[in-house]
Amino acid sequence: MDTKQVRGQFSKAARVEWDHPELAPVMLEVAGRIRYAVEVSPASLFLEGFPEERKTAAVTLTNHEDTPLRVAGVRCSLPEVETAIEEIEPGQKYRLTATRRVDLPRRSIPRGLVEVTLEDPARPKVDIPVYVVVKQKVSVNRGAVVFRGAPAGAPPKEVTVLVDKYGDQEFRIKGVTCDLPYVTVETVALPYQRNIAASELKFDLKAERPAQPFEGKVVIETTDPEFSRLTLAVMGPGRAPAVAAVQK
């Protein structure tokens, strides 16, 4: 069994055939758990936040060999990320912490790498992926308002869009307009918490929407001077035809 692409628990079935005509084949289950010499949990570092947020993520390195684990150094390929490592259990377990710096250019980075150098020629290093996502000050959790069809001709479910801004307690939604008259929207301001001002926009459909699939746009006006107008596409299925009752 090739275990190069296998992580964690696995279960495989094996068929055993005998070189004897009176012995029937049997099925065996082969189960187990793949463990690396040094296990990293979780497998990567993910730093997502607003520009002024100093986001931190951590992973644990666990030794599964008899030879004690000794870390010689840590290096990250991204200047935006600072790293620190501490020994939790001597020779067995370390905690690696990564922190996104806020004093450097604010950019999202698809993928970087944290290299942990070990004092062991047989296993000289461990590479850990690191991802940096810098959210806009004003962000929307959906790229579009999409109404999806429901079974048995039922109307599509309501669609909720979250609009938020970091670090501005006075941020508000000034207005929402849609070029489709059968699309309704309700704006609900959420409590200010964790330095985030947010509002929920609840989109729904009137019963008199067209029979054909539709598409339009919605414009969201905010109090933010840089992101004063946000535009999202609106789309969905048409109204299902009425089903006539069958006389028995």
PDB file of C-alpha atoms in Angstrom:
ATOM      1  CA  MET A   1       0.000   0.000   0.000  1.00  0.00           C
ATOM      2  CA  ASP A   2       1.371   3.389  -1.031  1.00  0.00           C
ATOM      3  CA  THR A   3       0.857   5.812   1.871  1.00  0.00           C
ATOM      4  CA  LYS A   4       2.539   8.898   0.369  1.00  0.00           C
ATOM      5  CA  GLN A   5      -0.794  10.628  -0.291  1.00  0.00           C
ATOM      6  CA  VAL A   6      -2.598   9.309   2.811  1.00  0.00           C
ATOM      7  CA  ARG A   7      -3.100  11.411   5.957  1.00  0.00           C
ATOM      8  CA  GLY A   8      -4.618  10.366   9.277  1.00  0.00           C
ATOM      9  CA  GLN A   9      -7.041   7.453   9.509  1.00  0.00           C
ATOM     10  CA  PHE A  10      -7.456   5.071   6.574  1.00  0.00           C
ATOM     11  CA  SER A  11      -9.447   1.934   5.788  1.00  0.00           C
ATOM     12  CA  LYS A  12      -8.916  -0.317   2.775  1.00  0.00           C
ATOM     13  CA  ALA A  13     -10.465  -3.595   1.629  1.00  0.00           C
ATOM     14  CA  ALA A  14      -8.330  -6.479   0.375  1.00  0.00           C
ATOM     15  CA  ARG A  15      -9.504  -9.636  -1.396  1.00  0.00           C
ATOM     16  CA  VAL A  16      -7.561 -12.800  -0.624  1.00  0.00           C
ATOM     17  CA  GLU A  17      -7.776 -15.692  -3.082  1.00  0.00           C
ATOM     18  CA  TRP A  18      -6.408 -19.137  -2.271  1.00  0.00           C
ATOM     19  CA  ASP A  19      -4.519 -21.488  -4.565  1.00  0.00           C
ATOM     20  CA  HIS A  20      -7.051 -24.208  -3.797  1.00  0.00           C
ATOM     21  CA  PRO A  21     -10.373 -24.819  -5.600  1.00  0.00           C
ATOM     22  CA  GLU A  22     -12.305 -25.629  -2.411  1.00  0.00           C
ATOM     23  CA  LEU A  23     -11.338 -22.470  -0.529  1.00  0.00           C
ATOM     24  CA  ALA A  24     -13.527 -19.448  -1.212  1.00  0.00           C
ATOM     25  CA  PRO A  25     -11.994 -15.972  -1.424  1.00  0.00           C
ATOM     26  CA  VAL A  26     -12.182 -13.859   1.708  1.00  0.00           C
ATOM     27  CA  MET A  27     -12.305 -10.097   2.218  1.00  0.00           C
ATOM     28  CA  LEU A  28     -10.025  -8.397   4.723  1.00  0.00           C
ATOM     29  CA  GLU A  29     -10.210  -4.854   6.050  1.00  0.00           C
ATOM     30  CA  VAL A  30      -6.904  -3.092   6.509  1.00  0.00           C
ATOM     31  CA  ALA A  31      -7.240  -0.075   8.791  1.00  0.00           C
ATOM     32  CA  GLY A  32      -4.806   2.179  10.566  1.00  0.00           C
ATOM     33  CA  ARG A  33      -3.473   5.679  10.979  1.00  0.00           C
ATOM     34  CA  ILE A  34      -0.622   7.293   9.098  1.00  0.00           C
ATOM     35  CA  ARG A  35       1.666   9.224  11.398  1.00  0.00           C
ATOM     36  CA  TYR A  36       4.565  11.355  10.256  1.00  0.00           C
ATOM     37  CA  ALA A  37       7.811  11.457  12.192  1.00  0.00           C
ATOM     38  CA  VAL A  38       6.797  14.994  13.132  1.00  0.00           C
ATOM     39  CA  GLU A  39       3.050  15.630  13.068  1.00  0.00           C
ATOM     40  CA  VAL A  40       1.825  19.209  12.502  1.00  0.00           C
ATOM     41  CA  SER A  41      -1.676  20.017  13.752  1.00  0.00           C
ATOM     42  CA  PRO A  42      -3.428  21.812  12.178  1.00  0.00           C
ATOM     43  CA  ALA A  43      -1.542  21.272   8.937  1.00  0.00           C
ATOM     44  CA  SER A  44      -1.222  24.983   8.037  1.00  0.00           C
ATOM     45  CA  LEU A  45      -1.297  28.518   9.439  1.00  0.00           C
ATOM     46  CA  PHE A  46      -4.168  30.750   8.332  1.00  0.00           C
ATOM     47  CA  LEU A  47      -4.131  34.481   9.125  1.00  0.00           C
ATOM     48  CA  GLU A  48      -7.253  36.403   8.079  1.00  0.00           C
ATOM     49  CA  GLY A  49      -8.290  39.796   9.315  1.00  0.00           C
ATOM     50  CA  PHE A  50      -8.755  43.487   8.682  1.00  0.00           C
ATOM     51  CA  PRO A  51      -5.741  45.733   7.929  1.00  0.00           C
ATOM     52  CA  GLU A  52      -5.274  46.977  11.517  1.00  0.00           C
ATOM     53  CA  GLU A  53      -5.825  43.585  13.145  1.00  0.00           C
ATOM     54  CA  ARG A  54      -2.759  41.794  14.483  1.00  0.00           C
ATOM     55  CA  LYS A  55      -3.923  38.264  13.724  1.00  0.00           C
ATOM     56  CA  THR A  56      -2.239  35.209  15.252  1.00  0.00           C
ATOM     57  CA  ALA A  57      -2.413  31.491  14.468  1.00  0.00           C
ATOM     58  CA  ALA A  58      -0.663  28.503  16.038  1.00  0.00           C
ATOM     59  CA  VAL A  59       0.175  24.891  15.242  1.00  0.00           C
ATOM     60  CA  THR A  60       1.546  22.078  17.377  1.00  0.00           C
ATOM     61  CA  LEU A  61       4.514  19.926  16.336  1.00  0.00           C
ATOM     62  CA  THR A  62       4.438  16.440  17.899  1.00  0.00           C
ATOM     63  CA  ASN A  63       7.310  13.971  17.783  1.00  0.00           C
ATOM     64  CA  HIS A  64       6.450  10.331  16.960  1.00  0.00           C
ATOM     65  CA  GLU A  65      10.018   8.998  16.920  1.00  0.00           C
ATOM     66  CA  ASP A  66      12.203   7.654  19.734  1.00  0.00           C
ATOM     67  CA  THR A  67      14.833  10.313  19.012  1.00  0.00           C
ATOM     68  CA  PRO A  68      14.051  13.547  20.915  1.00  0.00           C
ATOM     69  CA  LEU A  69      12.811  16.441  18.801  1.00  0.00           C
ATOM     70  CA  ARG A  70      15.148  19.430  18.827  1.00  0.00           C
ATOM     71  CA  VAL A  71      14.395  22.658  16.930  1.00  0.00           C
ATOM     72  CA  ALA A  72      17.400  24.578  15.593  1.00  0.00           C
ATOM     73  CA  GLY A  73      15.541  27.527  14.077  1.00  0.00           C
ATOM     74  CA  VAL A  74      12.435  28.890  12.378  1.00  0.00           C
ATOM     75  CA  ARG A  75      12.249  30.964   9.196  1.00  0.00           C
ATOM     76  CA  CYS A  76       9.248  32.357   7.312  1.00  0.00           C
ATOM     77  CA  SER A  77       9.289  33.247   3.613  1.00  0.00           C
ATOM     78  CA  LEU A  78       6.935  36.200   4.198  1.00  0.00           C
ATOM     79  CA  PRO A  79       8.239  39.423   5.782  1.00  0.00           C
ATOM     80  CA  GLU A  80       4.664  40.190   6.873  1.00  0.00           C
ATOM     81  CA  VAL A  81       4.667  37.235   9.258  1.00  0.00           C
ATOM     82  CA  GLU A  82       6.571  36.962  12.543  1.00  0.00           C
ATOM     83  CA  THR A  83       7.107  33.534  14.104  1.00  0.00           C
ATOM     84  CA  ALA A  84       7.906  32.240  17.584  1.00  0.00           C
ATOM     85  CA  ILE A  85       8.307  28.708  18.886  1.00  0.00           C
ATOM     86  CA  GLU A  86       8.197  27.282  22.388  1.00  0.00           C
ATOM     87  CA  GLU A  87       8.859  23.813  23.765  1.00  0.00           C
ATOM     88  CA  ILE A  88       5.802  22.353  25.514  1.00  0.00           C
ATOM     89  CA  GLU A  89       7.114  18.869  26.330  1.00  0.00           C
ATOM     90  CA  PRO A  90      10.897  18.380  26.239  1.00  0.00           C
ATOM     91  CA  GLY A  91      11.915  16.494  23.110  1.00  0.00           C
ATOM     92  CA  GLN A  92       8.292  15.704  22.194  1.00  0.00           C
ATOM     93  CA  LYS A  93       6.090  18.713  21.523  1.00  0.00           C
ATOM     94  CA  TYR A  94       6.466  22.334  20.364  1.00  0.00           C
ATOM     95  CA  ARG A  95       4.001  25.157  19.694  1.00  0.00           C
ATOM     96  CA  LEU A  96       4.697  27.403  16.704  1.00  0.00           C
ATOM     97  CA  THR A  97       2.966  30.800  16.619  1.00  0.00           C
ATOM     98  CA  ALA A  98       2.662  33.047  13.551  1.00  0.00           C
ATOM     99  CA  THR A  99       1.554  36.692  13.739  1.00  0.00           C
ATOM    100  CA  ARG A 100       0.745  39.064  10.871  1.00  0.00           C
ATOM    101  CA  ARG A 101       2.541  42.377  11.202  1.00  0.00           C
ATOM    102  CA  VAL A 102       0.431  45.507  10.703  1.00  0.00           C
ATOM    103  CA  ASP A 103       3.325  47.900   9.971  1.00  0.00           C
ATOM    104  CA  LEU A 104       4.066  46.490   6.487  1.00  0.00           C
ATOM    105  CA  PRO A 105       2.107  46.825   3.213  1.00  0.00           C
ATOM    106  CA  ARG A 106      -1.319  45.273   3.639  1.00  0.00           C
ATOM    107  CA  ARG A 107      -1.748  42.584   1.049  1.00  0.00           C
ATOM    108  CA  SER A 108      -3.261  39.151   0.728  1.00  0.00           C
ATOM    109  CA  ILE A 109      -0.760  36.402  -0.031  1.00  0.00           C
ATOM    110  CA  PRO A 110      -1.883  33.124  -1.609  1.00  0.00           C
ATOM    111  CA  ARG A 111       0.738  30.995   0.120  1.00  0.00           C
ATOM    112  CA  GLY A 112       3.964  31.301   2.053  1.00  0.00           C
ATOM    113  CA  LEU A 113       6.094  28.800   3.930  1.00  0.00           C
ATOM    114  CA  VAL A 114       7.370  28.486   7.492  1.00  0.00           C
ATOM    115  CA  GLU A 115      10.491  26.322   7.629  1.00  0.00           C
ATOM    116  CA  VAL A 116      11.293  24.676  10.961  1.00  0.00           C
ATOM    117  CA  THR A 117      14.895  23.424  11.015  1.00  0.00           C
ATOM    118  CA  LEU A 118      15.568  20.374  13.187  1.00  0.00           C
ATOM    119  CA  GLU A 119      18.773  19.046  14.789  1.00  0.00           C
ATOM    120  CA  ASP A 120      18.375  15.680  13.117  1.00  0.00           C
ATOM    121  CA  PRO A 121      20.104  14.656   9.843  1.00  0.00           C
ATOM    122  CA  ALA A 122      17.396  12.056   9.179  1.00  0.00           C
ATOM    123  CA  ARG A 123      14.647  14.700   9.308  1.00  0.00           C
ATOM    124  CA  PRO A 124      16.356  18.068   8.741  1.00  0.00           C
ATOM    125  CA  LYS A 125      13.254  20.282   8.470  1.00  0.00           C
ATOM    126  CA  VAL A 126       9.468  20.585   8.528  1.00  0.00           C
ATOM    127  CA  ASP A 127       7.674  22.891   6.067  1.00  0.00           C
ATOM    128  CA  ILE A 128       4.352  24.436   7.149  1.00  0.00           C
ATOM    129  CA  PRO A 129       2.172  26.416   4.686  1.00  0.00           C
ATOM    130  CA  VAL A 130       1.037  29.868   5.819  1.00  0.00           C
ATOM    131  CA  TYR A 131      -1.766  31.898   4.238  1.00  0.00           C
ATOM    132  CA  VAL A 132      -2.396  35.625   4.755  1.00  0.00           C
ATOM    133  CA  VAL A 133      -5.769  37.161   3.869  1.00  0.00           C
ATOM    134  CA  VAL A 134      -6.250  40.898   4.462  1.00  0.00           C
ATOM    135  CA  LYS A 135      -9.921  41.833   4.325  1.00  0.00           C
ATOM    136  CA  GLN A 136     -11.116  45.179   3.039  1.00  0.00           C
ATOM    137  CA  LYS A 137     -12.176  47.663   5.691  1.00  0.00           C
ATOM    138  CA  VAL A 138     -15.672  47.305   4.273  1.00  0.00           C
ATOM    139  CA  SER A 139     -16.429  43.737   3.301  1.00  0.00           C
ATOM    140  CA  VAL A 140     -19.389  41.769   1.953  1.00  0.00           C
ATOM    141  CA  ASN A 141     -19.707  38.060   2.663  1.00  0.00           C
ATOM    142  CA  ARG A 142     -21.292  37.251  -0.720  1.00  0.00           C
ATOM    143  CA  GLY A 143     -20.265  38.042  -4.257  1.00  0.00           C
ATOM    144  CA  ALA A 144     -23.886  38.054  -5.434  1.00  0.00           C
ATOM    145  CA  VAL A 145     -27.474  37.661  -4.220  1.00  0.00           C
ATOM    146  CA  VAL A 146     -28.482  34.265  -5.587  1.00  0.00           C
ATOM    147  CA  PHE A 147     -31.958  32.861  -4.996  1.00  0.00           C
ATOM    148  CA  ARG A 148     -31.972  29.105  -5.417  1.00  0.00           C
ATOM    149  CA  GLY A 149     -34.906  26.952  -6.456  1.00  0.00           C
ATOM    150  CA  ALA A 150     -36.812  25.021  -3.807  1.00  0.00           C
ATOM    151  CA  PRO A 151     -38.454  21.595  -4.216  1.00  0.00           C
ATOM    152  CA  ALA A 152     -42.111  21.076  -5.078  1.00  0.00           C
ATOM    153  CA  GLY A 153     -42.512  24.558  -6.516  1.00  0.00           C
ATOM    154  CA  ALA A 154     -41.935  26.291  -3.173  1.00  0.00           C
ATOM    155  CA  PRO A 155     -40.582  29.864  -3.330  1.00  0.00           C
ATOM    156  CA  PRO A 156     -36.797  30.321  -3.048  1.00  0.00           C
ATOM    157  CA  LYS A 157     -35.475  30.894   0.436  1.00  0.00           C
ATOM    158  CA  GLU A 158     -34.531  34.304   1.752  1.00  0.00           C
ATOM    159  CA  VAL A 159     -30.920  35.348   1.087  1.00  0.00           C
ATOM    160  CA  THR A 160     -28.948  37.149   3.819  1.00  0.00           C
ATOM    161  CA  VAL A 161     -25.932  39.331   2.976  1.00  0.00           C
ATOM    162  CA  LEU A 162     -23.587  40.609   5.700  1.00  0.00           C
ATOM    163  CA  VAL A 163     -21.874  43.986   5.211  1.00  0.00           C
ATOM    164  CA  ASP A 164     -19.333  45.008   7.857  1.00  0.00           C
ATOM    165  CA  LYS A 165     -16.546  47.463   8.589  1.00  0.00           C
ATOM    166  CA  TYR A 166     -13.687  47.201  11.031  1.00  0.00           C
ATOM    167  CA  GLY A 167     -12.884  49.961  13.507  1.00  0.00           C
ATOM    168  CA  ASP A 168     -15.768  52.370  12.772  1.00  0.00           C
ATOM    169  CA  GLN A 169     -18.617  52.288  15.276  1.00  0.00           C
ATOM    170  CA  GLU A 170     -20.560  54.861  13.218  1.00  0.00           C
ATOM    171  CA  PHE A 171     -20.601  52.770  10.030  1.00  0.00           C
ATOM    172  CA  ARG A 172     -24.126  52.373   8.635  1.00  0.00           C
ATOM    173  CA  ILE A 173     -26.026  51.287   5.543  1.00  0.00           C
ATOM    174  CA  LYS A 174     -27.620  54.449   4.102  1.00  0.00           C
ATOM    175  CA  GLY A 175     -29.833  52.729   1.559  1.00  0.00           C
ATOM    176  CA  VAL A 176     -30.340  49.703  -0.681  1.00  0.00           C
ATOM    177  CA  THR A 177     -31.905  49.815  -4.153  1.00  0.00           C
ATOM    178  CA  CYS A 178     -32.600  46.999  -6.606  1.00  0.00           C
ATOM    179  CA  ASP A 179     -33.596  47.308 -10.274  1.00  0.00           C
ATOM    180  CA  LEU A 180     -35.964  44.337  -9.922  1.00  0.00           C
ATOM    181  CA  PRO A 181     -39.329  45.446  -8.463  1.00  0.00           C
ATOM    182  CA  TYR A 182     -40.170  41.991  -7.113  1.00  0.00           C
ATOM    183  CA  VAL A 183     -37.022  41.803  -4.934  1.00  0.00           C
ATOM    184  CA  THR A 184     -37.477  43.142  -1.396  1.00  0.00           C
ATOM    185  CA  VAL A 185     -34.773  43.889   1.171  1.00  0.00           C
ATOM    186  CA  GLU A 186     -34.777  44.513   4.919  1.00  0.00           C
ATOM    187  CA  THR A 187     -31.744  46.085   6.629  1.00  0.00           C
ATOM    188  CA  VAL A 188     -30.923  45.072  10.208  1.00  0.00           C
ATOM    189  CA  ALA A 189     -28.050  46.787  12.070  1.00  0.00           C
ATOM    190  CA  LEU A 190     -26.180  44.361  14.334  1.00  0.00           C
ATOM    191  CA  PRO A 191     -24.607  45.203  17.734  1.00  0.00           C
ATOM    192  CA  TYR A 192     -21.086  46.655  17.552  1.00  0.00           C
ATOM    193  CA  GLN A 193     -18.653  44.024  18.798  1.00  0.00           C
ATOM    194  CA  ARG A 194     -14.999  43.024  18.346  1.00  0.00           C
ATOM    195  CA  ASN A 195     -14.413  46.454  16.694  1.00  0.00           C
ATOM    196  CA  ILE A 196     -16.775  45.532  13.845  1.00  0.00           C
ATOM    197  CA  ALA A 197     -19.916  47.404  12.776  1.00  0.00           C
ATOM    198  CA  ALA A 198     -22.151  45.155  10.702  1.00  0.00           C
ATOM    199  CA  SER A 199     -25.568  45.052   9.074  1.00  0.00           C
ATOM    200  CA  GLU A 200     -27.578  42.176   7.670  1.00  0.00           C
ATOM    201  CA  LEU A 201     -29.452  42.670   4.398  1.00  0.00           C
ATOM    202  CA  LYS A 202     -32.293  40.181   4.074  1.00  0.00           C
ATOM    203  CA  PHE A 203     -33.407  39.742   0.457  1.00  0.00           C
ATOM    204  CA  ASP A 204     -36.697  38.095  -0.444  1.00  0.00           C
ATOM    205  CA  LEU A 205     -38.973  37.655  -3.475  1.00  0.00           C
ATOM    206  CA  LYS A 206     -42.545  38.745  -4.002  1.00  0.00           C
ATOM    207  CA  ALA A 207     -45.030  36.179  -5.278  1.00  0.00           C
ATOM    208  CA  GLU A 208     -45.494  38.084  -8.571  1.00  0.00           C
ATOM    209  CA  ARG A 209     -41.965  37.494  -9.857  1.00  0.00           C
ATOM    210  CA  PRO A 210     -41.630  36.424 -13.518  1.00  0.00           C
ATOM    211  CA  ALA A 211     -41.935  32.841 -14.715  1.00  0.00           C
ATOM    212  CA  GLN A 212     -38.532  32.988 -16.411  1.00  0.00           C
ATOM    213  CA  PRO A 213     -35.141  33.065 -14.635  1.00  0.00           C
ATOM    214  CA  PHE A 214     -34.212  36.652 -13.785  1.00  0.00           C
ATOM    215  CA  GLU A 215     -31.070  38.719 -13.297  1.00  0.00           C
ATOM    216  CA  GLY A 216     -30.470  42.264 -12.070  1.00  0.00           C
ATOM    217  CA  LYS A 217     -28.341  44.231  -9.632  1.00  0.00           C
ATOM    218  CA  VAL A 218     -28.532  45.785  -6.186  1.00  0.00           C
ATOM    219  CA  VAL A 219     -26.706  48.937  -5.052  1.00  0.00           C
ATOM    220  CA  ILE A 220     -25.764  49.295  -1.376  1.00  0.00           C
ATOM    221  CA  GLU A 221     -24.947  52.825  -0.165  1.00  0.00           C
ATOM    222  CA  THR A 222     -22.801  53.126   2.974  1.00  0.00           C
ATOM    223  CA  THR A 223     -21.405  55.889   5.178  1.00  0.00           C
ATOM    224  CA  ASP A 224     -17.817  54.927   4.311  1.00  0.00           C
ATOM    225  CA  PRO A 225     -16.178  57.547   2.038  1.00  0.00           C
ATOM    226  CA  GLU A 226     -13.996  55.005   0.235  1.00  0.00           C
ATOM    227  CA  PHE A 227     -16.638  52.295  -0.190  1.00  0.00           C
ATOM    228  CA  SER A 228     -19.731  54.467  -0.481  1.00  0.00           C
ATOM    229  CA  ARG A 229     -21.426  52.287  -3.133  1.00  0.00           C
ATOM    230  CA  LEU A 230     -21.294  48.492  -3.321  1.00  0.00           C
ATOM    231  CA  THR A 231     -22.882  46.702  -6.268  1.00  0.00           C
ATOM    232  CA  LEU A 232     -23.949  43.048  -6.282  1.00  0.00           C
ATOM    233  CA  ALA A 233     -25.597  40.965  -8.983  1.00  0.00           C
ATOM    234  CA  VAL A 234     -29.051  39.504  -8.222  1.00  0.00           C
ATOM    235  CA  MET A 235     -30.289  36.325  -9.901  1.00  0.00           C
ATOM    236  CA  GLY A 236     -32.647  33.433  -9.401  1.00  0.00           C
ATOM    237  CA  PRO A 237     -35.126  30.983 -10.926  1.00  0.00           C
ATOM    238  CA  GLY A 238     -38.488  31.996 -12.289  1.00  0.00           C
ATOM    239  CA  ARG A 239     -41.812  31.307 -10.673  1.00  0.00           C
ATOM    240  CA  ALA A 240     -42.803  27.648 -10.926  1.00  0.00           C
ATOM    241  CA  PRO A 241     -45.963  27.055 -13.008  1.00  0.00           C
ATOM    242  CA  ALA A 242     -49.074  26.272 -11.046  1.00  0.00           C
ATOM    243  CA  VAL A 243     -49.991  22.590 -10.892  1.00  0.00           C
ATOM    244  CA  ALA A 244     -53.638  21.882 -11.600  1.00  0.00           C
ATOM    245  CA  ALA A 245     -55.453  19.628  -9.166  1.00  0.00           C
ATOM    246  CA  VAL A 246     -56.241  16.172 -10.495  1.00  0.00           C
ATOM    247  CA  GLN A 247     -59.920  15.172 -10.298  1.00  0.00           C
ATOM    248  CA  LYS A 248     -60.539  11.603  -9.189  1.00  0.00           C
TER     249      LYS A 248
END
